Amino acid sequence: MSKFYEIEPNLENYWRSIILFGRNVASYKFALAKALYDLKDSGDSVISLEQLAVPFSRHIAEHLVVCDKQITSASSKFLDGCRDFNAKQINQDALIDLTVQLGFNNVLDAFHNVHEQELPVRFFMDERKTKGGITLTDNFYRLGEQYQYDNLAAETESRWRLVETAWELNLPKHLIQVDYKEETREFFADNKLRRVAVTAASPSLNGYQKGRCFYCFRDISLDNNHADFADVDHFFPHDLRKCDAEKPINGVANLVLSCVDCNRGVSGKFANLPALPLLQRLHDRNEYLITSHHPLRETLIVQTGCSTEKRQQFLQDAYNCSITHYGFNQKWQPPQQGIAIF
């Protein structure tokens, strides 16, 4: 989705567009991203396929233990080899050889493609024919210097968990819904027959908000020891259950990440109703999730409507209801602390 990075065309948002909006036919994109995180400080800008295969295959093998479905096709010789490694039927050397042979067939070519077009920046060059591997670009090293870089690994892992869970449930996408459990700050996938803990909510939402507070656009962190640690906040307060009879107040469409000051600081939101311009911002943020792939996409469609117009009307109806039933006369909006990102 070009709008996602064109509003703020920086390296963090180009990278996030790959993780959030690139095609999901296999989990290899996520494993490659995590392998590159691991190799950033190796001292080598030219990474041989053998070097790349070590963390790449490790991440795939680890995820196979949690979720055996890592591809949409019926079978994969590479994944079978990773399963054999987990079962101790082959050793690591054999796994690395297999990964070099089969693991990178499509992912290196497709990594920078988002919605059928290549991004205007590259984080590595495919030089398998000339150098036997890839060359990390200056863009990748500059990405590693950005404030939000430390959040990207958690965002990638969270996105991977959402995608593989949807595959594993193996049901029509419209039957899978993702709900939020406030006590554990986790998302659960629920197909009415089985309820599965998926991933922490914060890293799942952080990428779509580009690492910024929903309300004031200040940088936030996913590190709970950091001063800018993000809160998960309900845009419509808990009190508005009358206006949410058919859709849970913990629905994904109502959840945003907020800095501590905006959520519960001296002049924070608490149980106040946000000002009307923030309602449009919530719609825009939700549309980013809609243009992503299931299950968050399908959950939002089920909860708020099957078209842009219906989703916007859903939010407006909830807003009008909150005023009618609860008499919110004072609307809350903090001063802006960063550039508008959606």
PDB file of C-alpha atoms in Angstrom, residues 70-271:
ATOM      1  CA  GLN A  70       4.243 -22.480   7.263  1.00  0.00           C
ATOM      2  CA  ILE A  71       3.125 -22.363   3.638  1.00  0.00           C
ATOM      3  CA  THR A  72      -0.146 -22.247   1.741  1.00  0.00           C
ATOM      4  CA  SER A  73       0.836 -24.980  -0.743  1.00  0.00           C
ATOM      5  CA  ALA A  74       0.294 -28.633   0.078  1.00  0.00           C
ATOM      6  CA  SER A  75       3.939 -29.636   0.477  1.00  0.00           C
ATOM      7  CA  SER A  76       7.517 -28.367   0.602  1.00  0.00           C
ATOM      8  CA  LYS A  77      10.742 -30.378   0.478  1.00  0.00           C
ATOM      9  CA  PHE A  78      12.501 -27.589   2.346  1.00  0.00           C
ATOM     10  CA  LEU A  79       9.976 -27.592   5.197  1.00  0.00           C
ATOM     11  CA  ASP A  80      10.127 -31.391   5.294  1.00  0.00           C
ATOM     12  CA  GLY A  81      13.871 -31.060   5.824  1.00  0.00           C
ATOM     13  CA  CYS A  82      13.320 -28.596   8.682  1.00  0.00           C
ATOM     14  CA  ARG A  83      10.890 -31.080  10.239  1.00  0.00           C
ATOM     15  CA  ASP A  84      13.486 -33.838   9.862  1.00  0.00           C
ATOM     16  CA  PHE A  85      16.000 -31.587  11.633  1.00  0.00           C
ATOM     17  CA  ASN A  86      13.570 -31.022  14.503  1.00  0.00           C
ATOM     18  CA  ALA A  87      13.083 -34.787  14.723  1.00  0.00           C
ATOM     19  CA  LYS A  88      16.894 -35.247  14.795  1.00  0.00           C
ATOM     20  CA  GLN A  89      16.782 -37.248  11.565  1.00  0.00           C
ATOM     21  CA  ILE A  90      19.292 -34.925   9.876  1.00  0.00           C
ATOM     22  CA  ASN A  91      22.050 -32.761  11.362  1.00  0.00           C
ATOM     23  CA  GLN A  92      22.551 -29.022  11.017  1.00  0.00           C
ATOM     24  CA  ASP A  93      25.065 -29.345   8.171  1.00  0.00           C
ATOM     25  CA  ALA A  94      22.500 -31.267   6.138  1.00  0.00           C
ATOM     26  CA  LEU A  95      19.856 -28.668   6.986  1.00  0.00           C
ATOM     27  CA  ILE A  96      22.123 -25.826   5.858  1.00  0.00           C
ATOM     28  CA  ASP A  97      22.864 -27.605   2.571  1.00  0.00           C
ATOM     29  CA  LEU A  98      19.146 -28.129   1.984  1.00  0.00           C
ATOM     30  CA  THR A  99      18.379 -24.503   2.834  1.00  0.00           C
ATOM     31  CA  VAL A 100      20.972 -23.219   0.362  1.00  0.00           C
ATOM     32  CA  GLN A 101      19.534 -25.521  -2.291  1.00  0.00           C
ATOM     33  CA  LEU A 102      15.802 -24.927  -1.737  1.00  0.00           C
ATOM     34  CA  GLY A 103      15.108 -22.323   0.941  1.00  0.00           C
ATOM     35  CA  PHE A 104      15.792 -19.126  -1.009  1.00  0.00           C
ATOM     36  CA  ASN A 105      14.237 -19.981  -4.374  1.00  0.00           C
ATOM     37  CA  ASN A 106      11.551 -17.284  -4.277  1.00  0.00           C
ATOM     38  CA  VAL A 107      11.952 -15.196  -1.145  1.00  0.00           C
ATOM     39  CA  LEU A 108      15.062 -13.258  -2.238  1.00  0.00           C
ATOM     40  CA  ASP A 109      13.384 -12.250  -5.499  1.00  0.00           C
ATOM     41  CA  ALA A 110      10.058 -11.313  -3.913  1.00  0.00           C
ATOM     42  CA  PHE A 111      11.145  -9.706  -0.639  1.00  0.00           C
ATOM     43  CA  HIS A 112      11.000  -6.087  -1.846  1.00  0.00           C
ATOM     44  CA  ASN A 113       7.715  -6.491  -3.743  1.00  0.00           C
ATOM     45  CA  VAL A 114       4.608  -4.983  -2.166  1.00  0.00           C
ATOM     46  CA  HIS A 115       1.265  -5.124  -3.975  1.00  0.00           C
ATOM     47  CA  GLU A 116       2.856  -6.299  -7.223  1.00  0.00           C
ATOM     48  CA  GLN A 117       5.486  -3.567  -7.409  1.00  0.00           C
ATOM     49  CA  GLU A 118       9.013  -3.197  -6.111  1.00  0.00           C
ATOM     50  CA  LEU A 119       9.710  -0.657  -3.392  1.00  0.00           C
ATOM     51  CA  PRO A 120      11.826   2.362  -4.370  1.00  0.00           C
ATOM     52  CA  VAL A 121      14.498   1.345  -1.850  1.00  0.00           C
ATOM     53  CA  ARG A 122      16.297  -1.960  -1.346  1.00  0.00           C
ATOM     54  CA  PHE A 123      17.721  -3.378   1.871  1.00  0.00           C
ATOM     55  CA  PHE A 124      19.868  -5.981   0.116  1.00  0.00           C
ATOM     56  CA  MET A 125      20.982  -6.789  -3.407  1.00  0.00           C
ATOM     57  CA  ASP A 126      20.584 -10.304  -4.755  1.00  0.00           C
ATOM     58  CA  GLU A 127      24.072 -11.247  -5.938  1.00  0.00           C
ATOM     59  CA  ARG A 128      23.830 -15.002  -5.895  1.00  0.00           C
ATOM     60  CA  LYS A 129      25.225 -15.298  -9.414  1.00  0.00           C
ATOM     61  CA  THR A 130      28.281 -13.101  -8.850  1.00  0.00           C
ATOM     62  CA  LYS A 131      29.040 -13.358  -5.119  1.00  0.00           C
ATOM     63  CA  GLY A 132      27.161 -16.439  -3.990  1.00  0.00           C
ATOM     64  CA  GLY A 133      24.815 -14.531  -1.700  1.00  0.00           C
ATOM     65  CA  ILE A 134      23.360 -11.116  -0.950  1.00  0.00           C
ATOM     66  CA  THR A 135      24.901  -7.729  -0.218  1.00  0.00           C
ATOM     67  CA  LEU A 136      23.371  -5.646   2.542  1.00  0.00           C
ATOM     68  CA  THR A 137      22.838  -2.058   1.397  1.00  0.00           C
ATOM     69  CA  ASP A 138      23.476   1.195   3.214  1.00  0.00           C
ATOM     70  CA  ASN A 139      19.699   1.448   3.611  1.00  0.00           C
ATOM     71  CA  PHE A 140      19.716  -1.635   5.816  1.00  0.00           C
ATOM     72  CA  TYR A 141      22.493  -0.319   8.027  1.00  0.00           C
ATOM     73  CA  ARG A 142      20.790   3.075   8.289  1.00  0.00           C
ATOM     74  CA  LEU A 143      17.577   1.261   9.230  1.00  0.00           C
ATOM     75  CA  GLY A 144      19.477  -0.283  12.119  1.00  0.00           C
ATOM     76  CA  GLU A 145      20.336   3.186  13.432  1.00  0.00           C
ATOM     77  CA  GLN A 146      16.724   4.367  13.641  1.00  0.00           C
ATOM     78  CA  TYR A 147      14.808   4.822  16.894  1.00  0.00           C
ATOM     79  CA  GLN A 148      12.187   2.261  15.889  1.00  0.00           C
ATOM     80  CA  TYR A 149      14.628  -0.468  14.818  1.00  0.00           C
ATOM     81  CA  ASP A 150      14.422  -2.276  18.147  1.00  0.00           C
ATOM     82  CA  ASN A 151      10.651  -2.609  17.686  1.00  0.00           C
ATOM     83  CA  LEU A 152      10.873  -4.232  14.257  1.00  0.00           C
ATOM     84  CA  ALA A 153      11.885  -7.714  15.412  1.00  0.00           C
ATOM     85  CA  ALA A 154       8.890  -7.927  17.757  1.00  0.00           C
ATOM     86  CA  GLU A 155       6.585  -6.618  15.030  1.00  0.00           C
ATOM     87  CA  THR A 156       7.874  -9.244  12.583  1.00  0.00           C
ATOM     88  CA  GLU A 157       7.438 -12.072  15.071  1.00  0.00           C
ATOM     89  CA  SER A 158       3.924 -10.924  15.923  1.00  0.00           C
ATOM     90  CA  ARG A 159       2.929 -10.665  12.268  1.00  0.00           C
ATOM     91  CA  TRP A 160       4.344 -14.136  11.623  1.00  0.00           C
ATOM     92  CA  ARG A 161       2.291 -15.582  14.473  1.00  0.00           C
ATOM     93  CA  LEU A 162      -0.919 -14.025  13.158  1.00  0.00           C
ATOM     94  CA  VAL A 163      -0.385 -15.339   9.641  1.00  0.00           C
ATOM     95  CA  GLU A 164       0.618 -18.883  10.586  1.00  0.00           C
ATOM     96  CA  THR A 165      -2.261 -19.165  13.054  1.00  0.00           C
ATOM     97  CA  ALA A 166      -4.734 -18.278  10.317  1.00  0.00           C
ATOM     98  CA  TRP A 167      -3.212 -20.954   8.091  1.00  0.00           C
ATOM     99  CA  GLU A 168      -3.194 -23.536  10.857  1.00  0.00           C
ATOM    100  CA  LEU A 169      -6.876 -23.038  11.721  1.00  0.00           C
ATOM    101  CA  ASN A 170      -7.551 -23.940   8.077  1.00  0.00           C
ATOM    102  CA  LEU A 171     -11.004 -22.402   7.937  1.00  0.00           C
ATOM    103  CA  PRO A 172     -12.598 -19.853   5.627  1.00  0.00           C
ATOM    104  CA  LYS A 173     -11.126 -16.491   6.588  1.00  0.00           C
ATOM    105  CA  HIS A 174     -14.497 -14.972   7.494  1.00  0.00           C
ATOM    106  CA  LEU A 175     -14.929 -17.585  10.243  1.00  0.00           C
ATOM    107  CA  ILE A 176     -11.751 -16.564  12.049  1.00  0.00           C
ATOM    108  CA  GLN A 177     -11.935 -13.616  14.430  1.00  0.00           C
ATOM    109  CA  VAL A 178      -9.217 -12.119  16.571  1.00  0.00           C
ATOM    110  CA  ASP A 179     -10.211 -10.842  20.012  1.00  0.00           C
ATOM    111  CA  TYR A 180      -8.233  -9.053  22.694  1.00  0.00           C
ATOM    112  CA  LYS A 181      -7.760 -10.373  26.227  1.00  0.00           C
ATOM    113  CA  GLU A 182      -7.060  -7.381  28.412  1.00  0.00           C
ATOM    114  CA  GLU A 183      -5.656  -9.341  31.363  1.00  0.00           C
ATOM    115  CA  THR A 184      -2.743 -10.692  29.306  1.00  0.00           C
ATOM    116  CA  ARG A 185      -2.610  -7.989  26.572  1.00  0.00           C
ATOM    117  CA  GLU A 186      -2.808 -10.770  23.973  1.00  0.00           C
ATOM    118  CA  PHE A 187      -4.767 -11.464  20.816  1.00  0.00           C
ATOM    119  CA  PHE A 188      -6.734 -14.707  20.586  1.00  0.00           C
ATOM    120  CA  ALA A 189      -7.872 -16.330  17.337  1.00  0.00           C
ATOM    121  CA  ASP A 190     -11.360 -17.744  17.757  1.00  0.00           C
ATOM    122  CA  ASN A 191     -13.113 -19.929  15.203  1.00  0.00           C
ATOM    123  CA  LYS A 192     -15.993 -20.753  17.579  1.00  0.00           C
ATOM    124  CA  LEU A 193     -14.655 -24.299  17.928  1.00  0.00           C
ATOM    125  CA  ARG A 194     -11.174 -23.501  19.115  1.00  0.00           C
ATOM    126  CA  ARG A 195      -9.644 -20.519  20.905  1.00  0.00           C
ATOM    127  CA  VAL A 196      -5.916 -20.065  20.337  1.00  0.00           C
ATOM    128  CA  ALA A 197      -3.570 -17.583  22.014  1.00  0.00           C
ATOM    129  CA  VAL A 198      -1.728 -15.924  19.149  1.00  0.00           C
ATOM    130  CA  THR A 199       0.517 -13.018  20.066  1.00  0.00           C
ATOM    131  CA  ALA A 200       0.916  -9.892  22.146  1.00  0.00           C
ATOM    132  CA  ALA A 201      -1.301  -7.060  20.965  1.00  0.00           C
ATOM    133  CA  SER A 202       1.247  -4.231  21.101  1.00  0.00           C
ATOM    134  CA  PRO A 203       3.678  -5.457  18.409  1.00  0.00           C
ATOM    135  CA  SER A 204       0.721  -6.473  16.225  1.00  0.00           C
ATOM    136  CA  LEU A 205      -0.554  -2.878  16.198  1.00  0.00           C
ATOM    137  CA  ASN A 206       2.710  -0.965  16.419  1.00  0.00           C
ATOM    138  CA  GLY A 207       3.709  -1.355  12.790  1.00  0.00           C
ATOM    139  CA  TYR A 208       0.394  -0.008  11.517  1.00  0.00           C
ATOM    140  CA  GLN A 209       0.871   3.056  13.740  1.00  0.00           C
ATOM    141  CA  LYS A 210       4.481   3.353  12.537  1.00  0.00           C
ATOM    142  CA  GLY A 211       5.788   3.224  16.091  1.00  0.00           C
ATOM    143  CA  ARG A 212       3.942   6.361  17.165  1.00  0.00           C
ATOM    144  CA  CYS A 213       1.331   7.178  19.767  1.00  0.00           C
ATOM    145  CA  PHE A 214      -2.072   7.108  18.101  1.00  0.00           C
ATOM    146  CA  TYR A 215      -3.099  10.381  19.714  1.00  0.00           C
ATOM    147  CA  CYS A 216      -0.077  12.696  19.712  1.00  0.00           C
ATOM    148  CA  PHE A 217       2.331  10.919  17.278  1.00  0.00           C
ATOM    149  CA  ARG A 218       5.118  10.748  19.855  1.00  0.00           C
ATOM    150  CA  ASP A 219       7.536   7.812  19.450  1.00  0.00           C
ATOM    151  CA  ILE A 220       6.594   4.758  21.525  1.00  0.00           C
ATOM    152  CA  SER A 221       8.491   1.608  22.443  1.00  0.00           C
ATOM    153  CA  LEU A 222       7.601  -2.076  22.837  1.00  0.00           C
ATOM    154  CA  ASP A 223      10.212  -2.496  25.579  1.00  0.00           C
ATOM    155  CA  ASN A 224       8.372  -2.528  28.904  1.00  0.00           C
ATOM    156  CA  ASN A 225      11.488  -1.135  30.601  1.00  0.00           C
ATOM    157  CA  HIS A 226      11.556   1.892  28.300  1.00  0.00           C
ATOM    158  CA  ALA A 227      10.211   5.278  29.393  1.00  0.00           C
ATOM    159  CA  ASP A 228       8.141   5.422  26.185  1.00  0.00           C
ATOM    160  CA  PHE A 229       6.566   1.978  26.638  1.00  0.00           C
ATOM    161  CA  ALA A 230       3.220   1.823  24.807  1.00  0.00           C
ATOM    162  CA  ASP A 231      -0.156   1.326  26.480  1.00  0.00           C
ATOM    163  CA  VAL A 232      -2.956  -0.548  24.733  1.00  0.00           C
ATOM    164  CA  ASP A 233      -5.908   1.831  24.892  1.00  0.00           C
ATOM    165  CA  HIS A 234      -9.593   1.612  23.976  1.00  0.00           C
ATOM    166  CA  PHE A 235     -10.512   4.518  21.709  1.00  0.00           C
ATOM    167  CA  PHE A 236     -14.144   4.266  22.838  1.00  0.00           C
ATOM    168  CA  PRO A 237     -14.020   3.903  26.642  1.00  0.00           C
ATOM    169  CA  HIS A 238     -15.261   0.784  28.444  1.00  0.00           C
ATOM    170  CA  ASP A 239     -18.315   2.698  29.646  1.00  0.00           C
ATOM    171  CA  LEU A 240     -19.745   2.734  26.138  1.00  0.00           C
ATOM    172  CA  ARG A 241     -21.029  -0.834  26.197  1.00  0.00           C
ATOM    173  CA  LYS A 242     -24.563   0.322  25.300  1.00  0.00           C
ATOM    174  CA  CYS A 243     -23.179   1.544  22.018  1.00  0.00           C
ATOM    175  CA  ASP A 244     -21.311  -1.695  21.433  1.00  0.00           C
ATOM    176  CA  ALA A 245     -24.003  -4.303  21.963  1.00  0.00           C
ATOM    177  CA  GLU A 246     -23.225  -6.235  18.801  1.00  0.00           C
ATOM    178  CA  LYS A 247     -19.470  -5.729  18.656  1.00  0.00           C
ATOM    179  CA  PRO A 248     -17.138  -6.286  21.629  1.00  0.00           C
ATOM    180  CA  ILE A 249     -15.495  -3.230  23.156  1.00  0.00           C
ATOM    181  CA  ASN A 250     -12.251  -5.221  22.971  1.00  0.00           C
ATOM    182  CA  GLY A 251     -12.565  -5.512  19.196  1.00  0.00           C
ATOM    183  CA  VAL A 252      -9.439  -4.811  17.171  1.00  0.00           C
ATOM    184  CA  ALA A 253     -11.116  -1.789  15.567  1.00  0.00           C
ATOM    185  CA  ASN A 254     -11.291  -0.066  18.966  1.00  0.00           C
ATOM    186  CA  LEU A 255      -7.727  -0.786  20.110  1.00  0.00           C
ATOM    187  CA  VAL A 256      -4.874   1.685  19.651  1.00  0.00           C
ATOM    188  CA  LEU A 257      -1.405   2.120  21.088  1.00  0.00           C
ATOM    189  CA  SER A 258      -0.884   5.229  23.177  1.00  0.00           C
ATOM    190  CA  CYS A 259       1.969   6.847  25.037  1.00  0.00           C
ATOM    191  CA  VAL A 260       1.553   6.863  28.811  1.00  0.00           C
ATOM    192  CA  ASP A 261       0.970  10.613  28.945  1.00  0.00           C
ATOM    193  CA  CYS A 262      -1.955  10.479  26.518  1.00  0.00           C
ATOM    194  CA  ASN A 263      -3.531   7.420  28.075  1.00  0.00           C
ATOM    195  CA  ARG A 264      -3.194   8.128  31.784  1.00  0.00           C
ATOM    196  CA  GLY A 265      -1.002  11.184  32.313  1.00  0.00           C
ATOM    197  CA  VAL A 266      -2.002  14.386  34.092  1.00  0.00           C
ATOM    198  CA  SER A 267      -3.940  15.605  31.033  1.00  0.00           C
ATOM    199  CA  GLY A 268      -4.577  12.137  29.666  1.00  0.00           C
ATOM    200  CA  LYS A 269      -7.622  10.674  27.984  1.00  0.00           C
ATOM    201  CA  PHE A 270      -8.763   8.237  30.715  1.00  0.00           C
ATOM    202  CA  ALA A 271     -12.519   7.666  30.099  1.00  0.00           C
TER     203      ALA A 271
END
